[in-house]
Structures are given as structure tokens and as C-alpha cells.
CSV table of C-alpha atoms in Angstrom, one decimal:
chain,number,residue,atom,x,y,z
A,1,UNK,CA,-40.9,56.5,-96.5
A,2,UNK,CA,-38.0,55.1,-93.8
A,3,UNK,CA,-37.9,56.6,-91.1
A,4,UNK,CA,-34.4,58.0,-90.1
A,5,UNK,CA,-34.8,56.8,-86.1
A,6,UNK,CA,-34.9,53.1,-87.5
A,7,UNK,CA,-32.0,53.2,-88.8
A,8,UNK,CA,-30.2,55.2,-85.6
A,9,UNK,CA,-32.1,52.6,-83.6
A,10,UNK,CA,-30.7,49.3,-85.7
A,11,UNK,CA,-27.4,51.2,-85.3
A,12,UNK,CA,-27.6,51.3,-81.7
A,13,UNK,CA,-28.5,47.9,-81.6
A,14,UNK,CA,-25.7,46.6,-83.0
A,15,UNK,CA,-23.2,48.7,-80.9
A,16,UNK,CA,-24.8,47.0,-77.9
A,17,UNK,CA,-24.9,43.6,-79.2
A,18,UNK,CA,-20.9,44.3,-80.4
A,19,UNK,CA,-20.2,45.6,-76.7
A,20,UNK,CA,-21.5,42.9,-75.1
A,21,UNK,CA,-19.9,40.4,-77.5
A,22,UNK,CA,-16.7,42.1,-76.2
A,23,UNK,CA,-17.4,41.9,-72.6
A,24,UNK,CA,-18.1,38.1,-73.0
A,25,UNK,CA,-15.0,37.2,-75.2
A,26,UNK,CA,-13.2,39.4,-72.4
A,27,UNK,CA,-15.0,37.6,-69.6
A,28,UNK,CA,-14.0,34.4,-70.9
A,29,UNK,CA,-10.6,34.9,-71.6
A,30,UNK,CA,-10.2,35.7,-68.0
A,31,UNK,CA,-11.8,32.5,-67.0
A,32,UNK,CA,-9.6,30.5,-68.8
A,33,UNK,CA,-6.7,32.4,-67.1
A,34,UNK,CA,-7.7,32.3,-64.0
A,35,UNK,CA,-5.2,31.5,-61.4
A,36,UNK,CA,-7.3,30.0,-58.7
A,37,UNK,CA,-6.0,27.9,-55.7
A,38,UNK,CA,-9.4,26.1,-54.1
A,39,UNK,CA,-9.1,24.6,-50.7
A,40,UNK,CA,-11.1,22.0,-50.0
A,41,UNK,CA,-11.3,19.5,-47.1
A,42,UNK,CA,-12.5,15.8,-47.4
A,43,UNK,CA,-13.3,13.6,-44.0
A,44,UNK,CA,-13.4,9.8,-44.1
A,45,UNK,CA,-14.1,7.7,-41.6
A,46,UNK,CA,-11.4,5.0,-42.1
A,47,UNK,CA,-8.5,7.5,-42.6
A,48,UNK,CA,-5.8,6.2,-40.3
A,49,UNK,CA,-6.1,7.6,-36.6
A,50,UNK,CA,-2.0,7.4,-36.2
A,51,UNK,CA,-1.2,10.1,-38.7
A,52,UNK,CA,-1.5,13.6,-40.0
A,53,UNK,CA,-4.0,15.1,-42.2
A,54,UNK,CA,-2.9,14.8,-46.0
A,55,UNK,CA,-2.9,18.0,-47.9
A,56,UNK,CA,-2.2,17.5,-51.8
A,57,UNK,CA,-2.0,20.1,-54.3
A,58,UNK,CA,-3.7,18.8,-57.0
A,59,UNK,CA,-3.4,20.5,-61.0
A,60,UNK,CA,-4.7,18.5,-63.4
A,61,UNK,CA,-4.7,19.7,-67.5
A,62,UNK,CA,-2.1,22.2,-67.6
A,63,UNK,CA,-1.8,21.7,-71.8
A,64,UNK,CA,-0.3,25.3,-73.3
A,65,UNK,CA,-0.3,27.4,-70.2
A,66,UNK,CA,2.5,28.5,-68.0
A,67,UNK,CA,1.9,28.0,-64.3
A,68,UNK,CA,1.6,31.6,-62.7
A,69,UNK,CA,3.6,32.2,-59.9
A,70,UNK,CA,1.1,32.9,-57.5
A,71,UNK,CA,0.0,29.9,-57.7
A,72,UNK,CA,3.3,28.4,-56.6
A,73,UNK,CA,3.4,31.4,-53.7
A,74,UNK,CA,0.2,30.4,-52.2
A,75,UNK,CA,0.7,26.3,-52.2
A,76,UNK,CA,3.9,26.2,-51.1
A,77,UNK,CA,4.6,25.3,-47.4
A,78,UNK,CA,1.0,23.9,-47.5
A,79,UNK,CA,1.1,20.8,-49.6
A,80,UNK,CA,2.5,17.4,-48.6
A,81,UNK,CA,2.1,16.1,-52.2
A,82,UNK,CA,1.6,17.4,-55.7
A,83,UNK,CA,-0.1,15.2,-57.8
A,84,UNK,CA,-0.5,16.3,-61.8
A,85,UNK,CA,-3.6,14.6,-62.8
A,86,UNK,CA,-2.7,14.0,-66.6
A,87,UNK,CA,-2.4,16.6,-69.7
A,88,UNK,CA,0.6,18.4,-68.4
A,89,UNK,CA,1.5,19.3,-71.7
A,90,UNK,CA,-0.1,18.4,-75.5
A,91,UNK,CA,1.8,18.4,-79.4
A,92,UNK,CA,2.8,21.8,-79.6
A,93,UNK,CA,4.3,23.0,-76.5
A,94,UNK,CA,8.2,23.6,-76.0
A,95,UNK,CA,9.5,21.7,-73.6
A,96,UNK,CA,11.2,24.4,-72.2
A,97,UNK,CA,7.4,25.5,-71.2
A,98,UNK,CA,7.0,22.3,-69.5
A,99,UNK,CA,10.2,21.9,-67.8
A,100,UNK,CA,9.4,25.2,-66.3
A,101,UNK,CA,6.6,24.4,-65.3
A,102,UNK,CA,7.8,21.2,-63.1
A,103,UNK,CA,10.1,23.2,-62.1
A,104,UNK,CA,7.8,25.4,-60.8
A,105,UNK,CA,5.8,22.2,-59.2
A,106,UNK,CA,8.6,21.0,-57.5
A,107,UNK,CA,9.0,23.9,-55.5
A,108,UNK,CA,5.6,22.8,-53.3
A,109,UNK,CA,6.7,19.3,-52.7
A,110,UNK,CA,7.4,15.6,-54.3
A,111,UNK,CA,5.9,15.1,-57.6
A,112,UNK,CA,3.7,12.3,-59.0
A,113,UNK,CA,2.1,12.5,-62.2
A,114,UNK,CA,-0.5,10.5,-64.2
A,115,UNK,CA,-0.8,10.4,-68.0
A,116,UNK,CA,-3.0,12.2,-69.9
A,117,UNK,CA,-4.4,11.9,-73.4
A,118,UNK,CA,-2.6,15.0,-74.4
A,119,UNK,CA,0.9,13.5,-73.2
A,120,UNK,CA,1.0,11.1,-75.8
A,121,UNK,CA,1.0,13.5,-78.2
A,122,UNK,CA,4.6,14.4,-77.5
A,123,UNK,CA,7.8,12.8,-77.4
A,124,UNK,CA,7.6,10.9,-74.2
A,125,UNK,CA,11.4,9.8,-74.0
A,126,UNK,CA,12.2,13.3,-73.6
A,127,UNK,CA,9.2,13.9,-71.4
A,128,UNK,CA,10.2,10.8,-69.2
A,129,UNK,CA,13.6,12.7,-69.2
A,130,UNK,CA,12.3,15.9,-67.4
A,131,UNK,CA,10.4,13.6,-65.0
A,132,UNK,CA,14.0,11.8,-64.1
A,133,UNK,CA,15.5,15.4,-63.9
A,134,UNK,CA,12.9,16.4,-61.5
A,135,UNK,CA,12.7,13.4,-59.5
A,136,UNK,CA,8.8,13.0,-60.2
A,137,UNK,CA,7.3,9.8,-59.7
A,138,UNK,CA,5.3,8.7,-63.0
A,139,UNK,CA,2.1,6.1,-61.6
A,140,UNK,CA,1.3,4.1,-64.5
A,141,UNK,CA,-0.6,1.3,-63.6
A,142,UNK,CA,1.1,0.7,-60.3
A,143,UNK,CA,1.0,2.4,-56.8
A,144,UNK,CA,3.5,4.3,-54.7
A,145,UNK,CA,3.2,4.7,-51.0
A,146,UNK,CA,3.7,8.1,-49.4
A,147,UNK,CA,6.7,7.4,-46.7
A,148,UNK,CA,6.1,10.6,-44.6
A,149,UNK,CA,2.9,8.9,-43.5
A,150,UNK,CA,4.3,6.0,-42.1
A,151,UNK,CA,3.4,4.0,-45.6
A,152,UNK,CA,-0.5,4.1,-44.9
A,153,UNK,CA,-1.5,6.3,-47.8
A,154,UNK,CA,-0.9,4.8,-51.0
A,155,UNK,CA,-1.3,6.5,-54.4
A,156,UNK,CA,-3.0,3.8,-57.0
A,157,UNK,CA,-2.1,5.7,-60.6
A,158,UNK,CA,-4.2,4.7,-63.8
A,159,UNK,CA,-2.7,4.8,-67.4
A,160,UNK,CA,-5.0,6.4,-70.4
A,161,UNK,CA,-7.4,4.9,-71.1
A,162,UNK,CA,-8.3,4.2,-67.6
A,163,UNK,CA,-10.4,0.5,-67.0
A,164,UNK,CA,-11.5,-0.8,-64.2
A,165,UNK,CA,-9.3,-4.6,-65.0
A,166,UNK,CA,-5.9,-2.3,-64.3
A,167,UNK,CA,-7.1,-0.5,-61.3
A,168,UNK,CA,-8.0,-3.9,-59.5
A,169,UNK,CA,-5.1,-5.7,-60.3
A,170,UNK,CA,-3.1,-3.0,-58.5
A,171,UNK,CA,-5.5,-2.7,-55.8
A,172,UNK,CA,-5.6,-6.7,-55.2
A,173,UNK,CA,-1.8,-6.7,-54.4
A,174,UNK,CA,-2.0,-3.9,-51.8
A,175,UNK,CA,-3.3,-4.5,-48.5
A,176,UNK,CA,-6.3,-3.1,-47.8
A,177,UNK,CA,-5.1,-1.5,-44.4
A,178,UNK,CA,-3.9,1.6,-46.2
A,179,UNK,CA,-5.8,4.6,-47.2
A,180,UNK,CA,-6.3,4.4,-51.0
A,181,UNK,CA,-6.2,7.2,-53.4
A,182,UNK,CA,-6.8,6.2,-57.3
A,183,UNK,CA,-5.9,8.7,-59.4
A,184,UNK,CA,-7.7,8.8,-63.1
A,185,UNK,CA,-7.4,11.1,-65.8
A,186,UNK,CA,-10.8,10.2,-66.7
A,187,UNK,CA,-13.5,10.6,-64.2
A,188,UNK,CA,-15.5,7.4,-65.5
A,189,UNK,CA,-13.4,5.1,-63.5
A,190,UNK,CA,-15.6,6.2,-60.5
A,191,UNK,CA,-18.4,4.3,-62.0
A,192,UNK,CA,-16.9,1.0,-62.3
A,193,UNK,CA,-16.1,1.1,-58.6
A,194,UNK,CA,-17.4,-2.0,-56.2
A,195,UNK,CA,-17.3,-2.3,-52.5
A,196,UNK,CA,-14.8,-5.3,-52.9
A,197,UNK,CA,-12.4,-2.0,-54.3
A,198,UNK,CA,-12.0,-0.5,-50.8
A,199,UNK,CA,-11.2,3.1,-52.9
A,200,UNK,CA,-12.2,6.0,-50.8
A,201,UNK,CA,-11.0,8.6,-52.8
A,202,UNK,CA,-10.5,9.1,-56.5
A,203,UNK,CA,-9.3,12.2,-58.3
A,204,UNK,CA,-9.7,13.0,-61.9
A,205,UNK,CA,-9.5,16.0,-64.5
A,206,UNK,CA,-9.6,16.0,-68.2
A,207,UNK,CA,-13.4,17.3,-68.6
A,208,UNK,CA,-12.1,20.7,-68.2
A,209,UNK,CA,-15.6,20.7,-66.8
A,210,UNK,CA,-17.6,21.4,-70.0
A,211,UNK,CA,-14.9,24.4,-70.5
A,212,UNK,CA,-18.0,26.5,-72.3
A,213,UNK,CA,-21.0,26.0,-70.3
A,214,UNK,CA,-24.1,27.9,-71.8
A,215,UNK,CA,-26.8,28.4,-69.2
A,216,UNK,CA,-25.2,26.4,-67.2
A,217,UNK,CA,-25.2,22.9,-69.4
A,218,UNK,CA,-22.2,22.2,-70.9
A,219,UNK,CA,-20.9,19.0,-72.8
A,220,UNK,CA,-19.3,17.3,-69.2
A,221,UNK,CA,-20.3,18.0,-65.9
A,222,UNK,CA,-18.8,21.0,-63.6
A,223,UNK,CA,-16.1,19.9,-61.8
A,224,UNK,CA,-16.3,19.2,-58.0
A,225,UNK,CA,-17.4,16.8,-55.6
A,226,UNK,CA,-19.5,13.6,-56.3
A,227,UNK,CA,-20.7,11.2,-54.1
A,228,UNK,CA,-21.1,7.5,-55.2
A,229,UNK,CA,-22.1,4.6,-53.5
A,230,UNK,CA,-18.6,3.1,-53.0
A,231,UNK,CA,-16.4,6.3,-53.4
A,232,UNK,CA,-15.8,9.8,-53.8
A,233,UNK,CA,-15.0,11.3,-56.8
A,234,UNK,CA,-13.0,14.7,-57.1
A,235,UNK,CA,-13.0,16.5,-60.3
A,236,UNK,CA,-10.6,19.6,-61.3
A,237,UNK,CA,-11.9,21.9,-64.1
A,238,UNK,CA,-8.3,21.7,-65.0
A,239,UNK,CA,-5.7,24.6,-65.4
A,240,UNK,CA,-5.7,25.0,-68.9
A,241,UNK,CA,-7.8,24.6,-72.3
A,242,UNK,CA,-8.7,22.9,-75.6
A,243,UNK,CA,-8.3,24.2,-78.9
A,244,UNK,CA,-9.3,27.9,-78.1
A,245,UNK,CA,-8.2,29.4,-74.4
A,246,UNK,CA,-11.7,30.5,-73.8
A,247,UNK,CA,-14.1,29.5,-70.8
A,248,UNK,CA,-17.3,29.9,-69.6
A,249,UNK,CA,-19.2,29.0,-66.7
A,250,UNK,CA,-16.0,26.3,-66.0
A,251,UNK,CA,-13.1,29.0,-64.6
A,252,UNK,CA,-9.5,27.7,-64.4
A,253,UNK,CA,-8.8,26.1,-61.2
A,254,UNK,CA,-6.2,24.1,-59.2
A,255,UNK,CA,-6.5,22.6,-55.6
A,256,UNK,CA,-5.4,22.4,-51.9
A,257,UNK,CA,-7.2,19.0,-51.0
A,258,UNK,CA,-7.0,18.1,-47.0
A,259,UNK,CA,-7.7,14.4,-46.5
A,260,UNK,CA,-8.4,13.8,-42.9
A,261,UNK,CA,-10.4,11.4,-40.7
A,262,UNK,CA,-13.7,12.5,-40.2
């Protein structure tokens, strides 16, 4: 005969399992809706002497979301630069959510954006029309030197797919006296680095960093600091999400990078 306590108990199981379900979907959605402005300094030893630390505000794979204002509160008046590190937008979203949002951007300090995967996905004539609009500064495949610091910071700006062949040839037509910044959508480029490169610093999104990480492991590495032989890599999480705007063990992020001489 079944006794009536296994069934209470099997229904008490599931009302915990179904709770907890909850808490984590709960959980997750506010990870991936997080509004998180990370300050982080980076020293190197052959940033220029003559000239002020660099502070950028860096946001990197915006894709559906609208940029809380918040965000916008906290950065401005404490960024020189704001650099959008690819997949500001993806097929889908109204441009009137993305015009917003550089609108929003703007508000910190000078634009300069690199493409994404996701930015192909839409029409780019009109997207190249917002970034005229807005003054931004589109780095594809060519470099831009920051004029407030007496031209000795340059930004070197990668297309997608990122290779190594388009990165030199931009590099081998600026002197090497300046500070170098690549920026890469993709954090492989890091690998493909050489001495010869003279790149200090890269910065790079588009991993989301794993997005859903389960016990920790997750499809891409976390984002965050890496240290290779010849550079430094810097890689956002990213702002928003992939196909469902759920995240785990990977929250939201966007940055307030210092670049000084260390």
C-alpha cells in the first residue's frame, strides 16, 4: 500500500525544485540587466611622461538594450573617450533605440566605435548616418589620434573579422613613439601579437564572457584582464545579450579604464 507521506513528500519536492527554478531565472535576468560601471586602472611603463592619465569609458555589445541612465550619470565628467567596442546594435532593433542610445554616449565624451558582427546585420547606410549625426568617429581598419593628448595616443580600430595582416599594416605606418591602443571586437587578435607590434594595450568584447557560465565554465572565458607576452588584453562581458537576455556567472558590465604610466 502507498504511503500518503510519499506523495506529500514528492509534492514538496517539486515546489522547492519550482522555487528555486524561479529564484535562478530571476537571478539571471538581473545579471543580464545589470547596470554596472567597473573602474579599472592599467600602468605601463612606456605611457608618455608629458601627458595626463587616459580615462576611457569603454561599452562594448550593447545589441537590444537601452543604455540606463545611470550609467551615463556616473561616467560623465570622468571619461576622456568613449569607445563602443562593436555590437551596438543587431537585425531587429529600431534605430530610434540606437540613436538614443548614442545619444546617450555622447553625453560622456567623443565617440569612436568599432564594428561588430551584429552591425552588419542592419542597414549600415543609415547606421553610418547616426554616426555622421553624432559626430562619432568609425575606426575601420585605420587609426585616429586623440588631440587632447598632444597626439601621443593613438586608437588602431580593427574591422570584423579581425586579422592580424590589417592590424600591422596600420600599425607599420604609425610611429612607434605613440601609445597604442588596438581595439578588436574579437579578443583573438591578442594572440597574433609580436614584439615587432609595439601594442600595449588591446580591448575587445563580443564573448559576452560565456554569458551562461555553469559552475563556473562557460563556452568563452570571463571577461577581464589577461596578460600576454607582448600585450595586454582587456575583455568586457559586454552590456547586453544573445538570443535570450539571460546571464549567469557573466553579469552585465561597462567600464571606466585609466591608462597611466606605471
Amino acid at each position: 500500500m502507498k504511503n500518503q507521506g510519499d506523495g506529500m513528500t514528492g509534492f514538496l519536492l517539486a515546489a522547492v525544485l519550482l522555487i528555486a527554478a524561479a529564484f535562478l531565472i530571476v537571478m539571471m535576468v538581473r545579471a543580464a540587466f545589470a547596470n554596472t560601471v567597473r573602474e579599472e586602472v592599467l600602468t605601463f611603463d612606456d605611457y608618455p611622461a608629458q601627458i595626463d592619465d587616459l580615462t576611457i569609458f569603454f561599452i562594448s555589445d550593447i545589441h537590444r538594450r537601452s543604455i540606463h541612465d545611470s550609467i551615463i550619470h556616473e561616467a560623465k565628467g570622468s571619461a576622456d573617450v568613449v569607445i563602443i567596442g562593436g555590437d551596438l546594435t543587431e537585425k531587429g532593433v529600431p534605430f530610434s533605440r540606437v540613436r538614443e542610445n548614442i545619444k546617450k554616449l555622447i553625453e560622456i565624451a567623443p565617440i569612436y566605435f568599432i564594428w561588430g558582427n551584429n552591425d552588419y546585420e542592419v542597414d549600415i547606410q543609415k547606421l553610418e548616418e547616426l554616426f555622421r549625426e553624432f559626430d562619432v568617429t568609425v575606426l575601420k581598419n585605420n587609426s585616429a589620434f586623440l588631440p587632447t593628448f598632444d597626439n601621443k595616443i593613438v586608437l588602431i580600430g580593427t574591422d570584423y573579422p579581425n586579422t592580424s595582416d590589417s592590424m600591422q599594416a596600420i600599425l607599420y605606418s604609425i610611429k612607434k613613439t605613440a601609445f597604442r591602443i588596438v581595439l578588436s571586437h574579437s579578443p583573438d587578435l591578442a594572440e597574433k601579437v609580436t614584439d615587432s607590434d609595439g601594442v600595449p594595450l588591446i580591448l575587445s568584447g563580443h564573448t559576452h564572457g560565456g554569458q551562461i557560465r555553469i559552475f563556473g565554465m562557460g563556452p568563452y572565458e570571463k571577461g577581464g584582464i589577461k596578460e600576454y607576452q607582448w600585450t595586454t588584453l582587456f575583455v568586457s562581458n559586454g552590456y547586453g545579450t544573445s538570443l535570450l537576455p539571460l546571464r549567469l556567472g557573466a553579469p552585465a558590465e561597462t567600464h571606466l579604464i585609466t591608462v597611466k604610466k606605471g
